[in-house]
Amino acid sequence: MWNKLPKPELCLEHLEPEDQALFLYHYNYNSSIEKIYELPPHNKNQDKQTRYLGDKGLIVSMSYQPKKTIISKSNTPSITSLPLSSRGYPTSRAITTSSTSPSVNIKWIRVTLDWIISGLRPSIPTNQIYESSFLQLNQVLAKEGYFKYDPLSEPVLDHIIRQQDHDCLTQELPQTLLDYIHSHTHECHTRLSRLQHMLEGAGVDAQVLWKYTFAKAFVVGSGSLLGEEGIVRRIQDCEEEWRQKKLSFVRKLKGFPL
């Protein structure tokens, strides 16, 4: 739906081919379309248990379905001695088993209204989903002496959802949640939250990370050659290049809104 939204035609004839490619690369960028996420790690002991995946404007409830065992039968040579005739070795029926990858069952997806609208208008910022619950959690944790935690970690998302489903904002937190935050304080649980935190600390809009393939590869753990600091520096360099080029593009395109 989002990527079918028409955009105004641009007259790029005043730009060099290399600059045209750079302009279109940044101009057509929509983080809502480019976002990808890493699924929670699969643990066979947690099959069918509710798991959570989240971002600033959405939370996904899911579970893993157990692996299916496939049994296949085939006739294979039974080699116990030399062949007794020209017909070769005697055969016997062999049974082999193999397991498939676990499947994912999406239970529900909850998003904010601006998360939906941002797919049509990327300039619209996305607000924090269940903001009042997160603010309440911040206040309670501050009283316990915890000021930093990973809002995208599963224990935190589980607590937020329980608050919403029971329509209550409690001043008391489960001991299991406090223990988790105590052992993971100042620590980002997911690659996404770590990268977002580092970009914001460097003064870069965290939403631009989806613009770059090397950053998305890191988020989902698909073999990025760069570490976290290398990714942040590279994004900073690319965005600074775009900021400088953008000024000259505006003049050449006679004030076209960028």
Rosetta silent file (secondary structure, phi, psi, omega in degrees, C-alpha in Angstrom):
SEQUENCE: MWNKLPKPELCLEHLEPEDQALFLYHYNYNSSIEKIYELPPHNKNQDKQTRYLGDKGLIVSMSYQPKKTIISKSNTPSITSLPLSSRGYPTSRAITTSSTSPSVNIKWIRVTLDWIISGLRPSIPTNQIYESSFLQLNQVLAKEGYFKYDPLSEPVLDHIIRQQDHDCLTQELPQTLLDYIHSHTHECHTRLSRLQHMLEGAGVDAQVLWKYTFAKAFVVGSGSLLGEEGIVRRIQDCEEEWRQKKLSFVRKLKGFPL
SCORE:     score description
SCORE:     0.000 S_00000001
   1 L     0.000  -50.413 -174.311    0.000    0.000    0.000 S_00000001
   2 H   -63.670  -44.560 -173.879    2.647    2.478    1.115 S_00000001
   3 H   -76.083   -0.262  176.274    5.024    2.022   -1.806 S_00000001
   4 H   -96.322   -1.272 -179.287    2.176    2.621   -4.287 S_00000001
   5 L   -68.318  123.274 -178.176    1.610    6.188   -3.112 S_00000001
   6 L   -68.292  145.929  176.513    2.316    8.505   -6.095 S_00000001
   7 L  -117.102  152.714  179.094    5.001   11.141   -5.745 S_00000001
   8 L   -63.211  145.012  179.725    5.283   14.393   -7.655 S_00000001
   9 L   -69.790  142.167 -178.834    7.389   14.212  -10.797 S_00000001
  10 L  -111.064  145.295  174.560   10.855   15.672  -10.496 S_00000001
  11 L  -104.696   99.927 -173.408   12.863   17.498  -13.122 S_00000001
  12 L  -104.332   14.386 -175.100   16.400   16.283  -12.494 S_00000001
  13 L   -65.178  -19.294  179.647   17.961   17.321  -15.776 S_00000001
  14 L   -82.288   -3.508 -178.881   20.026   19.972  -14.007 S_00000001
  15 L  -105.585  148.021  173.926   21.808   17.296  -11.969 S_00000001
  16 L   -68.058  154.014 -178.703   24.674   15.069  -13.018 S_00000001
  17 H   -52.229  -41.120  179.337   23.789   11.337  -13.295 S_00000001
  18 H   -64.947  -39.309  178.831   25.680   10.555  -10.091 S_00000001
  19 H   -70.870  -34.358  176.366   23.872   13.349   -8.262 S_00000001
  20 H   -60.593  -44.377  179.855   20.526   12.208   -9.670 S_00000001
  21 H   -63.607  -42.605  179.233   21.106    8.746   -8.202 S_00000001
  22 H   -64.404  -42.284 -179.760   22.111   10.221   -4.840 S_00000001
  23 H   -62.350  -49.726 -177.612   19.101   12.533   -4.798 S_00000001
  24 H   -65.311  -34.249  179.390   16.589    9.794   -5.643 S_00000001
  25 H   -59.704  -44.676 -178.792   18.181    7.427   -3.126 S_00000001
  26 H   -83.015  -37.398 -176.659   17.519    9.837   -0.266 S_00000001
  27 H   -66.624  -38.545 -177.171   14.333   11.437   -1.605 S_00000001
  28 L   -83.947   -1.751 -176.469   12.517    8.118   -2.091 S_00000001
  29 L   -68.262  131.449  175.512   13.552    6.783    1.311 S_00000001
  30 L  -137.623  108.872 -174.954   10.688    5.761    3.589 S_00000001
  31 H   -60.372  -29.559 -178.581   11.723    4.086    6.826 S_00000001
  32 H   -65.015  -29.548  179.691    8.280    2.484    7.223 S_00000001
  33 H   -85.159  -32.977 -172.456    8.845    0.470    4.050 S_00000001
  34 H   -86.393  -14.997 -173.521   12.494   -0.368    4.676 S_00000001
  35 L   -63.564  137.966  171.931   12.286   -1.576    8.280 S_00000001
  36 L  -135.180  155.441 -174.533   13.176   -5.169    9.046 S_00000001
  37 L  -132.869  152.110  174.846   13.370   -6.863   12.439 S_00000001
  38 L   -90.710  127.418  178.646   15.214   -9.700   14.093 S_00000001
  39 L   -69.861  151.851  175.844   12.899  -12.332   15.574 S_00000001
  40 L   -57.673  146.545 -179.217   13.395  -13.288   19.228 S_00000001
  41 L   -60.321  138.548 -178.517   15.830  -16.205   19.576 S_00000001
  42 L   -83.487  134.064  176.026   14.134  -19.587   19.334 S_00000001
  43 L  -132.023  119.542 -175.212   14.308  -21.881   22.324 S_00000001
  44 H   -60.620  -22.611  177.471   12.626  -25.269   22.024 S_00000001
  45 H   -75.965  -10.639 -179.832   11.750  -25.098   25.721 S_00000001
  46 H  -111.469   15.880  177.506    9.678  -21.979   24.963 S_00000001
  47 L   -55.608  136.869  178.236    7.679  -23.397   22.052 S_00000001
  48 L    73.501   -5.749  175.345    4.116  -22.015   21.987 S_00000001
  49 L   -77.379  148.728 -179.551    4.953  -19.445   24.678 S_00000001
  50 L   -70.128  129.261  176.726    4.103  -15.838   23.876 S_00000001
  51 E  -120.268  160.209 -176.938    7.080  -13.844   22.628 S_00000001
  52 E  -129.784  144.320  174.821    7.291  -10.139   21.839 S_00000001
  53 E  -132.404  131.566 -174.768    8.937   -8.025   19.178 S_00000001
  54 E  -143.008  165.424  172.736    8.729   -4.250   19.378 S_00000001
  55 E  -148.383 -175.890 -174.239    9.749   -0.855   18.095 S_00000001
  56 L   -58.921  -39.758 -174.490    8.768    2.677   19.014 S_00000001
  57 L  -109.015    6.512 -178.931    5.388    2.559   17.301 S_00000001
  58 E  -151.862  157.003  172.100    4.476   -1.131   17.338 S_00000001
  59 E  -137.430  133.648  179.178    4.456   -4.340   19.349 S_00000001
  60 E  -114.336  130.281  173.974    4.068   -7.817   17.844 S_00000001
  61 E  -102.750  129.071 -174.860    2.869  -10.809   19.857 S_00000001
  62 E  -149.254  172.590  173.694    4.012  -14.137   18.444 S_00000001
  63 E  -150.988  159.820  175.888    4.973  -17.678   19.288 S_00000001
  64 E   -98.252  136.691  173.819    7.038  -20.440   17.746 S_00000001
  65 E   -92.395  141.160 -176.486    5.398  -23.663   16.654 S_00000001
  66 L   -56.788  153.694  176.611    7.409  -26.830   17.357 S_00000001
  67 L   -66.002  145.726  176.521    9.547  -28.318   14.637 S_00000001
  68 L   -97.095  135.861  178.163    7.967  -31.085   12.607 S_00000001
  69 E   -93.893  124.738 -179.393    9.825  -34.362   12.246 S_00000001
  70 E  -102.525  125.672  179.166    9.790  -35.784    8.728 S_00000001
  71 E  -105.991  125.094  178.773   10.227  -39.556    8.356 S_00000001
  72 E  -124.615  143.801 -179.331   11.394  -40.844    4.987 S_00000001
  73 E  -115.633  142.544  178.354   11.913  -44.432    3.875 S_00000001
  74 E  -154.352  155.810  175.858   14.313  -45.632    1.188 S_00000001
  75 E   -89.531  120.041 -179.653   16.000  -48.790   -0.014 S_00000001
  76 E  -127.125  150.737  178.724   19.729  -48.640    0.667 S_00000001
  77 E   -62.279  137.456  175.345   22.459  -51.233    0.257 S_00000001
  78 L  -101.783  101.733 -172.677   23.174  -53.235    3.389 S_00000001
  79 L   -95.443  103.987  177.007   26.955  -53.739    3.273 S_00000001
  80 L  -121.242  -18.816 -179.579   28.036  -56.535    5.605 S_00000001
  81 L  -161.558 -177.210  176.827   30.304  -58.542    3.255 S_00000001
  82 L   -66.050  152.773  179.277   31.368  -58.827   -0.339 S_00000001
  83 L   -61.635  142.912 -176.819   28.520  -59.190   -2.879 S_00000001
  84 L   -87.109  -16.416 -179.116   27.350  -62.753   -3.316 S_00000001
  85 L  -151.793 -179.082  179.649   26.455  -62.446   -7.001 S_00000001
  86 L   -70.079   -9.865  179.243   26.630  -60.110   -9.960 S_00000001
  87 L   -76.437   -8.512  176.456   23.457  -58.492   -8.695 S_00000001
  88 L    92.685 -161.020 -176.533   25.485  -56.618   -6.092 S_00000001
  89 L   -73.876  147.581  172.282   24.837  -56.001   -2.424 S_00000001
  90 L   -67.237  151.279 -179.212   21.536  -56.987   -0.792 S_00000001
  91 E  -109.578  156.284  175.491   19.273  -54.062    0.028 S_00000001
  92 E  -141.308  155.102 -179.248   17.289  -53.213    3.139 S_00000001
  93 E   -79.140  124.300 -179.799   14.707  -50.541    3.916 S_00000001
  94 E  -109.331  144.571  178.917   16.251  -47.589    5.778 S_00000001
  95 E  -117.101  124.917  178.077   14.352  -44.970    7.754 S_00000001
  96 E  -120.557  148.791  178.738   15.747  -41.449    8.133 S_00000001
  97 E  -122.844  147.028  176.035   14.362  -38.547   10.117 S_00000001
  98 E  -146.092  153.310 -177.993   14.856  -34.814    9.688 S_00000001
  99 E  -111.274  141.095  176.623   13.452  -31.748   11.418 S_00000001
 100 L   -90.442  164.781  176.973   12.041  -28.636    9.787 S_00000001
 101 L   -68.836  149.628  179.087   12.598  -25.108   11.040 S_00000001
 102 L   -66.235  146.840  177.206   10.029  -23.863   13.574 S_00000001
 103 E   -95.390  159.476 -177.700    7.171  -21.822   12.168 S_00000001
 104 E  -107.946  130.539  176.706    6.052  -18.467   13.529 S_00000001
 105 E  -109.469  111.195  177.917    2.497  -17.812   14.675 S_00000001
 106 E   -83.124  117.801 -178.593    1.613  -14.092   14.751 S_00000001
 107 E   -84.223  -47.072  175.948   -1.055  -13.573   17.420 S_00000001
 108 E  -162.953  162.752  175.445   -1.564   -9.833   16.991 S_00000001
 109 E  -132.018  125.245  178.072    0.138   -6.593   15.959 S_00000001
 110 E  -115.333  131.471 -178.004   -0.562   -3.313   17.754 S_00000001
 111 E  -135.547  163.735  174.224    0.553   -0.014   16.258 S_00000001
 112 L   -87.522  160.249  179.208    0.038    3.700   16.791 S_00000001
 113 H   -63.050  -41.200 -179.320   -1.972    5.800   14.352 S_00000001
 114 H   -69.758  -22.234  173.380    1.069    7.861   13.397 S_00000001
 115 H   -63.383  -39.620  178.449    2.959    4.623   12.658 S_00000001
 116 H   -69.812  -46.644 -177.208    0.369    3.944    9.950 S_00000001
 117 H   -65.515  -32.947 -178.323    0.339    7.512    8.643 S_00000001
 118 L   -63.805  -20.944  175.236    4.143    7.653    8.539 S_00000001
 119 L   -68.684  -25.375  177.836    4.018    5.008    5.828 S_00000001
 120 L   -94.648  -34.042  179.824    2.269    7.562    3.633 S_00000001
 121 L  -130.771   95.254 -175.679    4.109   10.633    4.894 S_00000001
 122 L   -59.828  -20.553 -177.975    7.619    9.805    6.137 S_00000001
 123 L   -73.079  -14.732 -179.601    8.045   13.283    7.629 S_00000001
 124 L   -78.001  122.003 -178.855    5.479   12.489   10.338 S_00000001
 125 L   -71.819  150.562  178.470    7.283   11.369   13.528 S_00000001
 126 L   -95.360  126.859  178.627    6.245    8.164   15.258 S_00000001
 127 L   -85.454  161.701  179.658    5.202    8.475   18.899 S_00000001
 128 L   -68.711  127.211  176.168    5.909    5.904   21.572 S_00000001
 129 L   -68.030  140.669 -178.227    3.260    3.200   21.712 S_00000001
 130 L    50.320   50.796 -174.006    1.578    3.012   25.153 S_00000001
 131 H   -59.122  -40.726 -178.747    3.479    6.127   26.157 S_00000001
 132 H   -63.278  -36.352  178.826    1.713    6.535   29.518 S_00000001
 133 H   -67.829  -39.639  178.220    2.663    2.988   30.533 S_00000001
 134 H   -68.068  -38.317  177.430    6.304    3.572   29.647 S_00000001
 135 H   -63.508  -41.804  177.539    6.320    6.879   31.545 S_00000001
 136 H   -62.629  -42.126  178.595    4.851    5.136   34.571 S_00000001
 137 H   -62.903  -41.447  178.001    7.477    2.408   34.298 S_00000001
 138 H   -58.409  -43.601 -177.970   10.222    5.046   34.101 S_00000001
 139 H   -65.825  -43.664 -179.211    8.984    6.688   37.295 S_00000001
 140 H   -66.742  -41.719  179.593    8.742    3.443   39.248 S_00000001
 141 H   -66.137  -35.630  178.749   12.169    2.284   38.079 S_00000001
 142 H   -61.689  -37.695  177.826   13.679    5.665   38.989 S_00000001
 143 H   -65.837  -27.067  178.433   12.470    5.168   42.561 S_00000001
 144 L   -87.378   -3.398  178.624   14.283    1.831   42.546 S_00000001
 145 L    93.353   13.662  179.354   17.461    3.512   41.297 S_00000001
 146 L  -111.525  123.313 -176.080   17.260    2.401   37.666 S_00000001
 147 L  -117.497  -11.018  178.214   17.352    5.127   35.057 S_00000001
 148 L  -134.481  134.716  177.142   18.328    3.243   31.901 S_00000001
 149 L  -157.315  168.338 -179.124   16.882    0.059   30.476 S_00000001
 150 L   -92.365  108.569 -178.176   16.071   -1.461   27.106 S_00000001
 151 L   -69.717  -12.926 -179.048   12.408   -0.658   26.258 S_00000001
 152 L   -97.252    0.154  179.358   12.454   -3.220   23.436 S_00000001
 153 L   -71.096  150.322 -175.556   13.470   -6.182   25.597 S_00000001
 154 H   -61.603  -42.582  178.614   10.870   -8.926   25.956 S_00000001
 155 H   -59.473  -37.576  179.106   10.457   -8.699   29.763 S_00000001
 156 H   -69.890  -45.795  179.167    9.699   -4.981   29.469 S_00000001
 157 H   -62.219  -38.789  178.038    7.280   -5.450   26.561 S_00000001
 158 H   -61.351  -42.127  178.728    5.570   -8.278   28.442 S_00000001
 159 H   -64.436  -43.927 -179.353    5.060   -5.983   31.446 S_00000001
 160 H   -61.533  -43.182 -179.490    3.670   -3.161   29.277 S_00000001
 161 H   -65.918  -40.706  177.957    1.194   -5.495   27.581 S_00000001
 162 H   -62.049  -38.971  177.041    0.022   -6.917   30.905 S_00000001
 163 H   -61.546  -43.515 -178.408   -0.585   -3.370   32.135 S_00000001
 164 H   -69.286  -43.896 -176.918   -2.651   -2.595   29.045 S_00000001
 165 H   -67.374  -27.761  178.817   -4.630   -5.825   29.041 S_00000001
 166 L  -100.409    2.321  175.092   -5.565   -5.384   32.707 S_00000001
 167 L    52.353   51.821  179.267   -6.127   -1.631   32.294 S_00000001
 168 L  -148.831  147.118  175.189   -4.023   -0.671   35.289 S_00000001
 169 L  -117.128  103.072 -173.256   -0.884    1.305   36.017 S_00000001
 170 L   -93.263  150.999  176.414    0.711   -0.191   39.107 S_00000001
 171 L   -89.632   -5.627  179.925    3.317    1.330   41.382 S_00000001
 172 L  -113.347  134.645 -179.242    4.695   -2.119   42.132 S_00000001
 173 L  -107.018  147.153  176.270    6.771   -4.091   39.658 S_00000001
 174 L   -59.414  143.401 -179.286    7.200   -7.877   39.550 S_00000001
 175 H   -62.427  -32.658  179.329   10.423   -8.985   41.189 S_00000001
 176 H   -62.820  -37.721  178.453   11.344  -10.902   38.038 S_00000001
 177 H   -69.386  -42.658  178.094   11.272   -7.666   36.032 S_00000001
 178 H   -62.121  -40.448  178.861   13.342   -5.823   38.637 S_00000001
 179 H   -64.080  -40.382  179.985   15.869   -8.652   38.669 S_00000001
 180 H   -64.087  -48.144 -178.344   16.098   -8.556   34.882 S_00000001
 181 H   -66.000  -35.304  177.729   16.622   -4.792   34.735 S_00000001
 182 H   -62.019  -40.307 -177.368   19.145   -4.976   37.573 S_00000001
 183 H   -83.940  -11.865 -179.251   21.233   -7.515   35.655 S_00000001
 184 L  -124.379   21.295 -179.059   20.849   -5.699   32.321 S_00000001
 185 L   -63.812  144.654 -176.362   20.996   -2.056   33.381 S_00000001
 186 L    62.476   16.288 -176.492   22.716    0.239   30.842 S_00000001
 187 L  -121.956  130.212  175.719   22.507   -2.677   28.414 S_00000001
 188 L   -90.540  127.075 -171.794   20.547   -2.792   25.166 S_00000001
 189 L   -77.108  -35.533 -176.310   19.132   -6.263   24.641 S_00000001
 190 L  -109.164  157.808  175.918   18.648   -6.185   20.853 S_00000001
 191 H   -60.741  -38.025 -179.031   20.911   -5.091   18.003 S_00000001
 192 H   -62.120  -50.092 -177.398   18.219   -2.645   16.948 S_00000001
 193 H   -66.265  -34.185  177.386   17.981   -0.899   20.317 S_00000001
 194 H   -64.562  -45.093 -178.338   21.778   -0.755   20.633 S_00000001
 195 H   -68.288  -41.287  177.821   22.158    0.857   17.231 S_00000001
 196 H   -60.689  -43.660 -179.357   19.280    3.276   17.815 S_00000001
 197 H   -62.690  -42.504 -178.849   20.773    4.317   21.150 S_00000001
 198 H   -68.716  -38.444  178.748   24.217    4.913   19.634 S_00000001
 199 H   -65.638  -44.805  178.898   22.827    6.931   16.719 S_00000001
 200 H   -62.401  -37.676  177.258   20.780    9.146   19.013 S_00000001
 201 H   -66.175  -25.939  178.852   23.857    9.662   21.178 S_00000001
 202 L   -91.003    4.136  178.826   25.752   10.761   18.066 S_00000001
 203 L    78.289   24.671 -179.580   23.037   13.268   17.167 S_00000001
 204 L  -112.917  135.869  176.498   21.686   11.250   14.225 S_00000001
 205 L   -60.755  118.906 -175.637   17.996   10.504   13.657 S_00000001
 206 H   -62.877  -20.299 -178.505   17.739    6.780   14.387 S_00000001
 207 H   -68.672  -18.557 -177.522   15.120    6.357   11.648 S_00000001
 208 H   -76.771  -10.532 -176.267   17.767    6.814    8.939 S_00000001
 209 H   -62.831  -27.771 -179.057   19.453    3.516    9.797 S_00000001
 210 H   -72.808   -8.477 -179.918   16.943    1.642    7.596 S_00000001
 211 H   -74.076  -20.698 -169.821   18.270    3.588    4.623 S_00000001
 212 L  -115.432  125.897 -176.892   21.494    1.613    4.610 S_00000001
 213 H   -60.243  -39.479 -178.402   21.813   -2.056    3.696 S_00000001
 214 H   -64.767  -31.045  178.106   24.872   -2.578    5.904 S_00000001
 215 H   -74.412  -41.545  178.717   22.905   -1.319    8.930 S_00000001
 216 H   -64.259  -36.664  178.107   19.905   -3.547    8.203 S_00000001
 217 H   -62.782  -36.399  178.378   22.240   -6.533    7.827 S_00000001
 218 H   -68.918  -41.598 -176.861   23.588   -5.818   11.309 S_00000001
 219 H   -58.881  -41.326 -177.057   20.106   -5.470   12.838 S_00000001
 220 L   -96.220    4.291  176.339   19.044   -8.954   11.694 S_00000001
 221 L    66.594   37.228 -176.940   22.465  -10.524   12.251 S_00000001
 222 L  -102.752   42.538  170.710   22.981  -11.550    8.625 S_00000001
 223 L    83.707   38.472  175.591   26.743  -11.198    8.452 S_00000001
 224 L   -66.736  136.830 -179.840   27.487   -7.481    8.529 S_00000001
 225 L   -82.259  -10.404 -178.042   31.216   -6.837    8.171 S_00000001
 226 L  -103.357  147.194  172.467   30.972   -3.692   10.299 S_00000001
 227 L   -86.673  179.814 -176.700   30.667   -3.406   14.055 S_00000001
 228 H   -58.240  -48.486 -178.072   28.320   -1.028   15.861 S_00000001
 229 H   -65.447  -38.410  178.142   30.763    1.881   15.986 S_00000001
 230 H   -64.025  -38.750  178.727   31.740    1.398   12.345 S_00000001
 231 H   -65.378  -44.676 -179.617   28.085    1.443   11.288 S_00000001
 232 H   -62.105  -44.865  179.650   27.381    4.637   13.223 S_00000001
 233 H   -62.644  -41.154 -178.636   30.413    6.403   11.743 S_00000001
 234 H   -67.269  -40.157  176.976   29.495    5.330    8.227 S_00000001
 235 H   -64.107  -42.549  177.564   25.904    6.505    8.633 S_00000001
 236 H   -57.680  -45.350 -179.552   27.156    9.821   10.002 S_00000001
 237 H   -63.369  -43.778 -178.952   29.431   10.265    6.974 S_00000001
 238 H   -65.586  -41.833 -179.500   26.659    9.371    4.505 S_00000001
 239 H   -70.061  -34.030  176.879   24.134   11.685    6.150 S_00000001
 240 H   -68.034  -40.147  176.121   26.651   14.536    6.292 S_00000001
 241 H   -60.853  -43.245  179.281   27.377   14.074    2.584 S_00000001
 242 H   -65.025  -40.355  179.925   23.636   14.184    1.888 S_00000001
 243 H   -61.426  -42.550 -179.626   23.181   17.303    4.029 S_00000001
 244 H   -70.670  -42.666  179.486   25.872   19.159    2.111 S_00000001
 245 H   -66.062  -34.135 -176.158   24.706   17.967   -1.308 S_00000001
 246 H   -59.312  -36.274 -179.930   21.114   18.780   -0.447 S_00000001
 247 H   -62.621  -42.972  179.163   21.890   22.507   -0.267 S_00000001
 248 H   -72.842  -32.721  177.913   23.196   22.572   -3.813 S_00000001
 249 H   -63.106  -39.434 -179.773   20.346   20.360   -5.025 S_00000001
 250 H   -59.361  -43.519 -179.952   17.813   22.858   -3.686 S_00000001
 251 H   -66.260  -43.024 -177.679   19.362   25.623   -5.736 S_00000001
 252 H   -70.335  -31.061 -179.768   19.568   23.535   -8.901 S_00000001
 253 L   -92.160    9.049  174.301   16.010   22.267   -8.531 S_00000001
 254 L    57.166   49.243  171.918   14.760   25.819   -7.937 S_00000001
 255 L    81.559   16.326  176.838   13.336   25.311   -4.483 S_00000001
 256 L   -60.432  130.871 -175.387   11.709   21.905   -4.933 S_00000001
 257 L   -64.511  123.760  178.661   10.699   20.828   -1.374 S_00000001
 258 L  -110.511    0.000    0.000   13.073   18.192   -0.019 S_00000001
